[in-house]
Amino acid sequence: MIDPPLAVLAELTHRCPLQCPYCSNPVELERSKTELSTAEWIRVMREIADVGALQVHLSGGEPMARPDLDQIVAAARDAGLYSNLITSAVLLTEERMERLAGAGLDHVQISFQDSEPARADRIAGYRGALAKKKRAAEAVRMCGLPLTVNLVVHRQNLTTLEDLLTMAVDLLPQRIEVAHVQYYGWAIRNRAALMPTPEQVRSALETVERARERLRGRVTIDHVVPDYYGRRPKACMGGWGRRFLNITPSGKVLPCHAAESLPGMVFETVRERTIGEIWRDSPAFDAFRGTSWMPEPCRSCERREIDWGGCRCQALAITGDAAAADPVCDKSPDHVTLTSLTNQALAEGAPDLVYRRYGARAG
Amino acid sequence: MPRLARGVRTRFDPTRQKWIVLAPERLFVPDEIAFEIIRRCDGTATVGAIADDLAAAFHEQRHVVLKDVTALLSDLAEKGVVVT
């Protein structure tokens, strides 16, 4: 008996006006002509509810690039799903925000690149992003929707974390997320430019702790230590095929948003079978589900049903073997590789950023 | 007078046959007592009134119930689920 998933990440499109060099989308971006139609996304929202999921995160690319977003939100609401819009907000005008709220959107998350306009433009590869984002945050509040401010942090902005938090608090969010860049896909190409120093990581922990004290009962702050500085892996996606699934713009159903980096895997699409069938019975979801696939040191580890072996994509990226223990774990023989990659990234200094673009293949 | 925070809602989940609390980026399944408290957080009832109501409904001593209600609400307020 396979438990139903709790949440679904729906990448409605890979198109985005921004070009952030740490984008979590795959390096092979899907083109607009392959995207699911409005009718298909509406059907997908029903299937997400049918398989038993309760929340849908509408993401991208930039989900606002879909002119039919309010129809998709309405379909999520009709299916009883809690809907969360994950957006860069540069396309989020007052008028569109009102339409989305009217369609039944539950929550908005806006990501910020920096608190200083020129630095924010440089990371986003987009002029005037910060002012638009601030206006959008105000529009979210005026519509009575809860707001999460997502602060993406890395070596080039961590020294100003206090300023970032001050900016975030001024936007009156319910929740702030301090999100260290995770090194997959695009971010691996920019690891040398973005990897934080040990001092920055330590100092960030203290800064967040002080802010939590100050803001207790008003704003919650989520903060996770960046992987390369961790000793215990995160339960990536809450365990493969346990809580979560991802749908790409063309309808591929993935156990995690980076799963296409794993070689030899075949992913089915919502055009072939229902999400329920794919969740319960497909080679990709079975591959790393549960604990029977685990080699040592995971197989006999007392934490195997806590972290579920960590992240498969990270295991592949660092060790070359998708079934190895996540090297974040200090029981992994490859844990030392992570340390040397960190040191190497720091020693390389700050090379030019490789921006996320269609057809960009540098690195 | 406690109420659910902005963006928090409850629903009965037919798949799991349980009440679920949905909030931004999180969701949880409250136990029966917790849910009885949460569903009374409508912004009009005081903490005292919620305790009165629960004590009557479950034939419990009011001071015991009040302690549970206060502890749960302070935990939920810390997590941003309830606003007091």
CSV table of C-alpha atoms in Angstrom, one decimal:
chain,number,residue,atom,x,y,z
A,1,MET,CA,0.0,0.0,0.0
A,2,ILE,CA,1.5,3.3,-1.2
A,3,ASP,CA,0.6,6.4,0.8
A,4,PRO,CA,-0.8,9.3,-1.3
A,5,PRO,CA,1.4,12.3,-1.8
A,6,LEU,CA,0.8,15.5,0.2
A,7,ALA,CA,1.9,18.2,-2.2
A,8,VAL,CA,2.6,18.7,-5.9
A,9,LEU,CA,5.0,21.2,-7.5
A,10,ALA,CA,3.4,22.2,-10.9
A,11,GLU,CA,6.0,23.9,-13.2
A,12,LEU,CA,3.5,25.6,-15.5
A,13,THR,CA,6.2,26.9,-17.8
A,14,HIS,CA,10.0,27.2,-18.0
A,15,ARG,CA,9.7,30.7,-19.6
A,16,CYS,CA,10.8,33.4,-17.2
A,17,PRO,CA,11.8,37.1,-17.7
A,18,LEU,CA,14.6,36.6,-15.1
A,19,GLN,CA,17.9,34.7,-15.6
A,20,CYS,CA,19.0,33.9,-12.1
A,21,PRO,CA,22.2,31.8,-12.2
A,22,TYR,CA,21.0,29.5,-9.5
A,23,CYS,CA,17.6,28.6,-11.1
A,24,SER,CA,16.3,25.2,-9.9
A,25,ASN,CA,14.9,24.4,-13.4
A,26,PRO,CA,16.8,21.8,-15.4
A,27,VAL,CA,19.6,23.0,-17.7
A,28,GLU,CA,17.5,21.7,-20.6
A,29,LEU,CA,14.6,24.1,-20.4
A,30,GLU,CA,11.3,23.0,-22.0
A,31,ARG,CA,10.1,25.2,-24.9
A,32,SER,CA,6.7,26.9,-24.8
A,33,LYS,CA,5.3,24.9,-27.7
A,34,THR,CA,5.6,21.7,-25.6
A,35,GLU,CA,3.6,23.1,-22.6
A,36,LEU,CA,0.4,21.6,-21.5
A,37,SER,CA,-2.8,23.4,-22.6
A,38,THR,CA,-5.2,25.2,-20.3
A,39,ALA,CA,-7.6,22.2,-20.5
A,40,GLU,CA,-4.8,19.8,-19.7
A,41,TRP,CA,-3.7,21.8,-16.6
A,42,ILE,CA,-7.3,21.9,-15.4
A,43,ARG,CA,-7.6,18.2,-15.7
A,44,VAL,CA,-4.2,17.8,-13.9
A,45,MET,CA,-5.5,19.8,-10.9
A,46,ARG,CA,-8.4,17.3,-10.6
A,47,GLU,CA,-6.0,14.4,-10.8
A,48,ILE,CA,-3.7,16.0,-8.2
A,49,ALA,CA,-6.7,16.0,-5.8
A,50,ASP,CA,-7.7,12.5,-6.9
A,51,VAL,CA,-4.3,11.0,-6.0
A,52,GLY,CA,-4.8,12.5,-2.5
A,53,ALA,CA,-2.5,15.5,-2.5
A,54,LEU,CA,-3.7,18.5,-0.5
A,55,GLN,CA,-1.4,21.3,-1.7
A,56,VAL,CA,-0.3,22.5,-5.1
A,57,HIS,CA,2.6,24.9,-5.6
A,58,LEU,CA,2.2,26.8,-8.9
A,59,SER,CA,5.7,27.5,-10.1
A,60,GLY,CA,7.9,27.8,-13.2
A,61,GLY,CA,9.9,29.3,-14.7
A,62,GLU,CA,7.6,32.2,-14.1
A,63,PRO,CA,4.0,30.9,-13.6
A,64,MET,CA,2.7,34.4,-14.3
A,65,ALA,CA,3.9,34.0,-17.9
A,66,ARG,CA,0.8,31.8,-18.4
A,67,PRO,CA,-2.1,34.1,-19.2
A,68,ASP,CA,-4.5,31.3,-18.1
A,69,LEU,CA,-3.0,31.2,-14.6
A,70,ASP,CA,-6.3,32.3,-13.0
A,71,GLN,CA,-8.2,29.5,-14.7
A,72,ILE,CA,-5.6,27.0,-13.3
A,73,VAL,CA,-5.9,28.5,-9.8
A,74,ALA,CA,-9.7,28.2,-10.1
A,75,ALA,CA,-9.4,24.6,-11.1
A,76,ALA,CA,-7.1,24.0,-8.0
A,77,ARG,CA,-9.7,25.6,-5.8
A,78,ASP,CA,-12.6,23.6,-7.3
A,79,ALA,CA,-10.6,20.5,-6.6
A,80,GLY,CA,-10.2,21.5,-3.0
A,81,LEU,CA,-6.4,22.0,-3.2
A,82,TYR,CA,-4.5,24.6,-1.2
A,83,SER,CA,-2.8,26.7,-3.8
A,84,ASN,CA,0.5,28.5,-3.5
A,85,LEU,CA,1.9,30.8,-6.2
A,86,ILE,CA,5.7,30.8,-6.3
A,87,THR,CA,6.7,33.8,-8.3
A,88,SER,CA,9.4,36.3,-9.2
A,89,ALA,CA,6.5,38.8,-9.1
A,90,VAL,CA,7.9,41.1,-11.9
A,91,LEU,CA,4.7,40.3,-13.8
A,92,LEU,CA,2.4,40.5,-10.8
A,93,THR,CA,0.4,43.7,-11.2
A,94,GLU,CA,-2.5,44.8,-8.9
A,95,GLU,CA,-5.0,43.9,-11.5
A,96,ARG,CA,-3.7,40.3,-12.0
A,97,MET,CA,-3.3,39.9,-8.3
A,98,GLU,CA,-7.0,40.7,-7.8
A,99,ARG,CA,-8.0,38.2,-10.4
A,100,LEU,CA,-5.9,35.5,-8.8
A,101,ALA,CA,-7.3,36.2,-5.4
A,102,GLY,CA,-10.8,36.1,-6.9
A,103,ALA,CA,-10.0,32.7,-8.4
A,104,GLY,CA,-9.3,31.4,-4.9
A,105,LEU,CA,-5.5,31.5,-4.6
A,106,ASP,CA,-4.4,30.8,-1.0
A,107,HIS,CA,-0.9,32.0,-0.7
A,108,VAL,CA,1.9,33.9,-2.5
A,109,GLN,CA,5.6,33.4,-2.3
A,110,ILE,CA,7.9,36.1,-3.8
A,111,SER,CA,11.6,35.5,-4.2
A,112,PHE,CA,14.1,38.4,-3.8
A,113,GLN,CA,17.6,38.5,-5.3
A,114,ASP,CA,19.0,41.3,-3.1
A,115,SER,CA,17.9,44.4,-1.1
A,116,GLU,CA,19.9,46.8,-3.2
A,117,PRO,CA,18.5,47.5,-6.7
A,118,ALA,CA,21.7,47.3,-8.8
A,119,ARG,CA,22.9,44.1,-7.1
A,120,ALA,CA,19.4,42.6,-7.5
A,121,ASP,CA,19.4,43.5,-11.2
A,122,ARG,CA,22.8,41.9,-11.7
A,123,ILE,CA,21.8,38.5,-10.2
A,124,ALA,CA,18.4,38.5,-11.9
A,125,GLY,CA,19.8,39.6,-15.3
A,126,TYR,CA,16.7,41.9,-15.4
A,127,ARG,CA,16.5,45.7,-15.0
A,128,GLY,CA,14.2,47.2,-12.3
A,129,ALA,CA,13.2,43.9,-10.7
A,130,LEU,CA,13.3,45.0,-7.1
A,131,ALA,CA,10.9,47.9,-7.3
A,132,LYS,CA,8.3,45.7,-9.2
A,133,LYS,CA,8.6,43.0,-6.5
A,134,LYS,CA,8.0,45.4,-3.7
A,135,ARG,CA,4.9,46.7,-5.5
A,136,ALA,CA,3.7,43.2,-6.0
A,137,ALA,CA,4.2,42.3,-2.3
A,138,GLU,CA,2.0,45.3,-1.5
A,139,ALA,CA,-0.6,44.1,-4.0
A,140,VAL,CA,-0.6,40.7,-2.3
A,141,ARG,CA,-1.2,42.3,1.1
A,142,MET,CA,-4.0,44.5,-0.3
A,143,CYS,CA,-5.8,41.4,-1.5
A,144,GLY,CA,-5.7,40.0,2.0
A,145,LEU,CA,-3.5,37.0,1.0
A,146,PRO,CA,-0.6,35.7,3.1
A,147,LEU,CA,2.9,36.4,1.8
A,148,THR,CA,6.1,34.5,2.1
A,149,VAL,CA,9.3,36.4,1.2
A,150,ASN,CA,11.9,34.1,-0.1
A,151,LEU,CA,15.5,35.4,0.2
A,152,VAL,CA,17.9,33.5,-1.9
A,153,VAL,CA,21.4,33.7,-0.3
A,154,HIS,CA,24.9,32.9,-1.4
A,155,ARG,CA,28.4,34.3,-1.1
A,156,GLN,CA,27.6,37.5,-3.0
A,157,ASN,CA,24.8,38.7,-0.7
A,158,LEU,CA,25.3,36.9,2.6
A,159,THR,CA,27.3,39.7,4.2
A,160,THR,CA,24.2,41.9,3.8
A,161,LEU,CA,21.7,39.3,5.4
A,162,GLU,CA,20.7,41.9,8.0
A,163,ASP,CA,19.6,44.3,5.3
A,164,LEU,CA,17.8,41.5,3.4
A,165,LEU,CA,15.9,40.6,6.5
A,166,THR,CA,15.0,44.3,7.2
A,167,MET,CA,13.7,44.7,3.7
A,168,ALA,CA,11.7,41.5,4.0
A,169,VAL,CA,10.1,42.5,7.3
A,170,ASP,CA,9.1,45.9,5.9
A,171,LEU,CA,7.0,44.0,3.3
A,172,LEU,CA,4.9,42.6,6.2
A,173,PRO,CA,5.0,38.9,5.3
A,174,GLN,CA,3.7,36.1,7.5
A,175,ARG,CA,6.8,34.1,6.7
A,176,ILE,CA,10.4,34.6,5.6
A,177,GLU,CA,12.4,31.8,4.0
A,178,VAL,CA,16.2,32.2,4.1
A,179,ALA,CA,17.1,29.8,1.2
A,180,HIS,CA,20.7,29.0,0.6
A,181,VAL,CA,21.4,28.2,-3.0
A,182,GLN,CA,21.3,24.4,-3.6
A,183,TYR,CA,23.9,23.2,-6.0
A,184,TYR,CA,22.1,21.4,-8.8
A,185,GLY,CA,21.7,22.2,-12.5
A,186,TRP,CA,22.4,25.9,-13.2
A,187,ALA,CA,23.8,26.5,-9.7
A,188,ILE,CA,26.5,23.8,-10.2
A,189,ARG,CA,27.8,25.9,-13.1
A,190,ASN,CA,28.0,28.9,-10.8
A,191,ARG,CA,29.3,27.1,-7.7
A,192,ALA,CA,32.6,29.0,-7.7
A,193,ALA,CA,30.8,32.3,-7.8
A,194,LEU,CA,28.1,31.6,-5.2
A,195,MET,CA,29.5,29.1,-2.6
A,196,PRO,CA,29.3,30.8,0.8
A,197,THR,CA,32.4,30.9,3.1
A,198,PRO,CA,32.3,29.0,6.5
A,199,GLU,CA,32.2,32.4,8.3
A,200,GLN,CA,29.2,33.5,6.3
A,201,VAL,CA,27.3,30.3,7.1
A,202,ARG,CA,28.1,30.6,10.8
A,203,SER,CA,27.2,34.3,10.8
A,204,ALA,CA,23.9,33.6,9.0
A,205,LEU,CA,22.8,31.2,11.7
A,206,GLU,CA,23.4,33.8,14.3
A,207,THR,CA,21.7,36.6,12.3
A,208,VAL,CA,18.6,34.4,11.7
A,209,GLU,CA,18.5,33.4,15.4
A,210,ARG,CA,18.5,37.1,16.5
A,211,ALA,CA,15.8,38.0,14.0
A,212,ARG,CA,13.6,35.1,15.2
A,213,GLU,CA,13.9,36.4,18.7
A,214,ARG,CA,12.9,39.9,17.6
A,215,LEU,CA,10.0,38.8,15.4
A,216,ARG,CA,8.6,36.0,17.6
A,217,GLY,CA,4.8,35.7,17.2
A,218,ARG,CA,4.8,38.1,14.2
A,219,VAL,CA,6.8,36.4,11.4
A,220,THR,CA,8.1,32.9,11.2
A,221,ILE,CA,11.6,32.4,9.6
A,222,ASP,CA,12.6,29.2,8.0
A,223,HIS,CA,16.3,28.7,7.5
A,224,VAL,CA,18.2,25.5,6.5
A,225,VAL,CA,22.0,25.1,6.6
A,226,PRO,CA,23.3,24.8,3.1
A,227,ASP,CA,24.0,21.2,2.1
A,228,TYR,CA,27.7,21.5,1.5
A,229,TYR,CA,28.1,22.6,5.2
A,230,GLY,CA,25.8,19.9,6.6
A,231,ARG,CA,26.7,16.6,8.3
A,232,ARG,CA,23.3,14.9,8.0
A,233,PRO,CA,21.4,15.0,4.7
A,234,LYS,CA,17.9,16.4,4.4
A,235,ALA,CA,15.1,14.0,3.7
A,236,CYS,CA,15.0,15.2,0.1
A,237,MET,CA,11.3,15.6,-1.0
A,238,GLY,CA,10.4,13.8,2.3
A,239,GLY,CA,11.8,10.7,0.7
A,240,TRP,CA,11.5,9.6,-3.0
A,241,GLY,CA,7.9,8.9,-4.0
A,242,ARG,CA,6.6,9.4,-0.4
A,243,ARG,CA,5.2,12.9,-0.1
A,244,PHE,CA,5.8,14.8,-3.2
A,245,LEU,CA,5.7,14.9,-7.0
A,246,ASN,CA,6.7,17.4,-9.7
A,247,ILE,CA,5.0,18.1,-13.0
A,248,THR,CA,7.1,19.7,-15.7
A,249,PRO,CA,5.6,22.2,-18.3
A,250,SER,CA,5.1,19.4,-20.8
A,251,GLY,CA,3.5,17.1,-18.3
A,252,LYS,CA,6.3,14.8,-17.2
A,253,VAL,CA,5.7,13.5,-13.7
A,254,LEU,CA,8.9,13.4,-11.7
A,255,PRO,CA,9.7,12.4,-8.1
A,256,CYS,CA,11.6,15.6,-7.7
A,257,HIS,CA,12.2,18.7,-9.9
A,258,ALA,CA,15.8,17.7,-10.7
A,259,ALA,CA,15.1,14.0,-11.3
A,260,GLU,CA,15.8,14.4,-15.1
A,261,SER,CA,19.5,14.7,-14.3
A,262,LEU,CA,19.5,11.0,-13.3
A,263,PRO,CA,20.6,8.9,-16.3
A,264,GLY,CA,18.6,6.0,-17.6
A,265,MET,CA,15.2,7.0,-16.1
A,266,VAL,CA,12.0,7.1,-18.0
A,267,PHE,CA,9.4,9.6,-16.9
A,268,GLU,CA,5.8,9.2,-17.9
A,269,THR,CA,3.5,12.1,-18.7
A,270,VAL,CA,0.0,13.1,-17.8
A,271,ARG,CA,-0.8,12.7,-21.5
A,272,GLU,CA,-0.1,8.9,-21.2
A,273,ARG,CA,-1.5,7.9,-17.8
A,274,THR,CA,-3.2,9.4,-14.8
A,275,ILE,CA,-1.1,10.9,-12.0
A,276,GLY,CA,-2.5,8.3,-9.6
A,277,GLU,CA,-1.3,5.4,-11.9
A,278,ILE,CA,2.1,7.0,-12.3
A,279,TRP,CA,2.4,7.6,-8.6
A,280,ARG,CA,1.4,4.1,-7.5
A,281,ASP,CA,3.0,2.1,-10.3
A,282,SER,CA,5.9,3.4,-12.4
A,283,PRO,CA,9.6,2.4,-12.6
A,284,ALA,CA,10.7,6.0,-11.9
A,285,PHE,CA,8.8,6.3,-8.6
A,286,ASP,CA,9.6,2.7,-7.6
A,287,ALA,CA,13.4,3.2,-8.2
A,288,PHE,CA,14.3,4.8,-4.9
A,289,ARG,CA,11.1,4.4,-2.9
A,290,GLY,CA,11.4,3.0,0.6
A,291,THR,CA,14.6,1.5,1.9
A,292,SER,CA,15.2,-1.7,-0.1
A,293,TRP,CA,17.3,0.0,-2.8
A,294,MET,CA,19.8,1.4,-0.3
A,295,PRO,CA,23.4,0.4,-0.2
A,296,GLU,CA,25.6,0.8,2.9
A,297,PRO,CA,26.0,3.0,4.9
A,298,CYS,CA,22.3,3.8,4.5
A,299,ARG,CA,20.9,0.2,4.6
A,300,SER,CA,21.8,-0.4,8.3
A,301,CYS,CA,21.6,3.2,9.4
A,302,GLU,CA,19.2,4.1,12.2
A,303,ARG,CA,18.3,7.3,10.3
A,304,ARG,CA,17.3,5.5,7.1
A,305,GLU,CA,13.6,6.3,7.6
A,306,ILE,CA,14.4,9.8,8.8
A,307,ASP,CA,16.4,11.1,5.8
A,308,TRP,CA,15.6,8.3,3.3
A,309,GLY,CA,19.2,8.4,2.1
A,310,GLY,CA,19.1,12.1,1.3
A,311,CYS,CA,19.1,13.5,-2.2
A,312,ARG,CA,19.6,11.2,-5.3
A,313,CYS,CA,20.5,14.0,-7.6
A,314,GLN,CA,23.2,15.2,-5.2
A,315,ALA,CA,24.6,11.7,-4.8
A,316,LEU,CA,24.8,11.5,-8.6
A,317,ALA,CA,26.4,14.9,-9.0
A,318,ILE,CA,29.1,14.3,-6.4
A,319,THR,CA,29.8,10.6,-6.5
A,320,GLY,CA,28.7,9.6,-10.0
A,321,ASP,CA,26.2,7.1,-8.6
A,322,ALA,CA,22.6,8.0,-8.0
A,323,ALA,CA,22.1,5.1,-5.6
A,324,ALA,CA,25.0,6.1,-3.3
A,325,ALA,CA,24.4,7.7,0.1
A,326,ASP,CA,24.0,11.5,-0.1
A,327,PRO,CA,27.6,12.7,0.4
A,328,VAL,CA,26.2,15.4,2.8
A,329,CYS,CA,26.2,12.6,5.3
A,330,ASP,CA,29.5,12.3,7.2
A,331,LYS,CA,29.1,8.5,7.1
A,332,SER,CA,29.4,8.6,3.3
A,333,PRO,CA,32.9,7.8,2.1
A,334,ASP,CA,32.4,10.8,-0.4
A,335,HIS,CA,31.7,13.3,2.4
A,336,VAL,CA,35.3,14.6,2.1
A,337,THR,CA,34.7,15.3,-1.6
A,338,LEU,CA,32.1,17.8,-0.6
A,339,THR,CA,34.6,19.5,1.6
A,340,SER,CA,37.2,19.7,-1.1
A,341,LEU,CA,34.6,20.9,-3.7
A,342,THR,CA,33.7,23.7,-1.2
A,343,ASN,CA,37.3,24.7,-0.8
A,344,GLN,CA,38.0,24.5,-4.5
A,345,ALA,CA,34.9,26.7,-5.2
A,346,LEU,CA,36.1,29.3,-2.6
A,347,ALA,CA,39.7,29.3,-4.0
A,348,GLU,CA,38.5,30.0,-7.5
A,349,GLY,CA,37.2,33.4,-6.5
A,350,ALA,CA,34.3,34.9,-8.3
A,351,PRO,CA,34.2,34.1,-12.0
A,352,ASP,CA,31.5,35.6,-14.3
A,353,LEU,CA,28.0,34.3,-13.7
A,354,VAL,CA,26.5,31.9,-16.2
A,355,TYR,CA,22.9,33.1,-16.6
A,356,ARG,CA,19.9,30.8,-17.0
A,357,ARG,CA,18.9,31.1,-20.6
A,358,TYR,CA,17.4,28.9,-23.3
A,359,GLY,CA,20.4,27.4,-25.2
A,360,ALA,CA,23.0,28.5,-22.7
A,361,ARG,CA,25.4,25.6,-22.3
A,362,ALA,CA,28.4,27.0,-20.6
A,363,GLY,CA,30.1,25.2,-17.8
B,1,MET,CA,-9.9,36.0,20.8
B,2,PRO,CA,-7.9,33.5,18.8
B,3,ARG,CA,-8.5,33.0,15.1
B,4,LEU,CA,-6.7,31.1,12.3
B,5,ALA,CA,-3.9,33.2,10.8
B,6,ARG,CA,-4.2,34.6,7.3
B,7,GLY,CA,-3.9,31.8,4.7
B,8,VAL,CA,-4.6,29.0,7.2
B,9,ARG,CA,-7.7,26.8,6.6
B,10,THR,CA,-9.0,23.4,7.6
B,11,ARG,CA,-10.7,20.8,5.5
B,12,PHE,CA,-11.9,17.3,5.8
B,13,ASP,CA,-9.7,15.0,3.6
B,14,PRO,CA,-11.8,12.2,2.1
B,15,THR,CA,-8.7,10.2,1.1
B,16,ARG,CA,-7.3,10.0,4.7
B,17,GLN,CA,-10.6,10.4,6.4
B,18,LYS,CA,-9.1,13.1,8.7
B,19,TRP,CA,-9.3,16.8,9.3
B,20,ILE,CA,-6.3,18.6,8.0
B,21,VAL,CA,-4.9,22.1,8.8
B,22,LEU,CA,-3.5,23.7,5.7
B,23,ALA,CA,-1.1,26.6,5.9
B,24,PRO,CA,1.5,28.2,3.7
B,25,GLU,CA,4.2,25.6,3.0
B,26,ARG,CA,3.0,23.4,5.7
B,27,LEU,CA,0.1,21.1,6.6
B,28,PHE,CA,-0.6,18.9,9.6
B,29,VAL,CA,-3.1,16.5,10.9
B,30,PRO,CA,-4.2,17.6,14.4
B,31,ASP,CA,-5.3,15.0,16.9
B,32,GLU,CA,-9.0,15.0,17.9
B,33,ILE,CA,-8.6,17.3,20.9
B,34,ALA,CA,-6.3,19.8,19.0
B,35,PHE,CA,-8.8,19.9,16.1
B,36,GLU,CA,-11.7,20.6,18.6
B,37,ILE,CA,-9.7,23.6,19.9
B,38,ILE,CA,-8.6,24.8,16.4
B,39,ARG,CA,-12.2,24.7,15.0
B,40,ARG,CA,-13.4,26.9,17.8
B,41,CYS,CA,-10.8,29.6,17.0
B,42,ASP,CA,-13.2,31.8,15.0
B,43,GLY,CA,-12.1,35.2,16.2
B,44,THR,CA,-15.2,35.7,18.3
B,45,ALA,CA,-14.7,33.2,21.2
B,46,THR,CA,-12.3,34.1,24.0
B,47,VAL,CA,-9.8,31.4,25.3
B,48,GLY,CA,-12.0,31.2,28.4
B,49,ALA,CA,-15.1,30.6,26.3
B,50,ILE,CA,-13.4,27.9,24.2
B,51,ALA,CA,-12.4,26.2,27.5
B,52,ASP,CA,-16.0,26.4,28.8
B,53,ASP,CA,-17.4,25.0,25.6
B,54,LEU,CA,-14.9,22.1,25.6
B,55,ALA,CA,-15.3,21.3,29.3
B,56,ALA,CA,-19.0,21.0,28.7
B,57,ALA,CA,-18.8,19.0,25.5
B,58,PHE,CA,-16.3,16.5,26.9
B,59,HIS,CA,-17.4,16.5,30.6
B,60,GLU,CA,-13.9,17.5,31.7
B,61,GLN,CA,-12.8,19.8,34.5
B,62,ARG,CA,-12.5,23.4,33.2
B,63,HIS,CA,-9.1,24.2,34.8
B,64,VAL,CA,-7.6,21.1,33.2
B,65,VAL,CA,-9.1,22.0,29.8
B,66,LEU,CA,-8.0,25.6,30.1
B,67,LYS,CA,-4.4,24.5,30.6
B,68,ASP,CA,-4.5,22.3,27.5
B,69,VAL,CA,-6.1,25.0,25.4
B,70,THR,CA,-3.6,27.7,26.5
B,71,ALA,CA,-0.6,25.4,25.9
B,72,LEU,CA,-1.8,24.4,22.4
B,73,LEU,CA,-2.7,27.9,21.4
B,74,SER,CA,0.6,29.3,22.4
B,75,ASP,CA,2.3,26.6,20.4
B,76,LEU,CA,0.2,27.3,17.4
B,77,ALA,CA,0.7,31.1,17.7
B,78,GLU,CA,4.5,30.5,17.7
B,79,LYS,CA,4.1,28.5,14.5
B,80,GLY,CA,2.0,31.2,12.9
B,81,VAL,CA,-1.1,29.0,12.6
B,82,VAL,CA,-3.2,30.9,15.1
B,83,VAL,CA,-3.3,34.7,15.9
B,84,THR,CA,-4.3,35.6,19.4
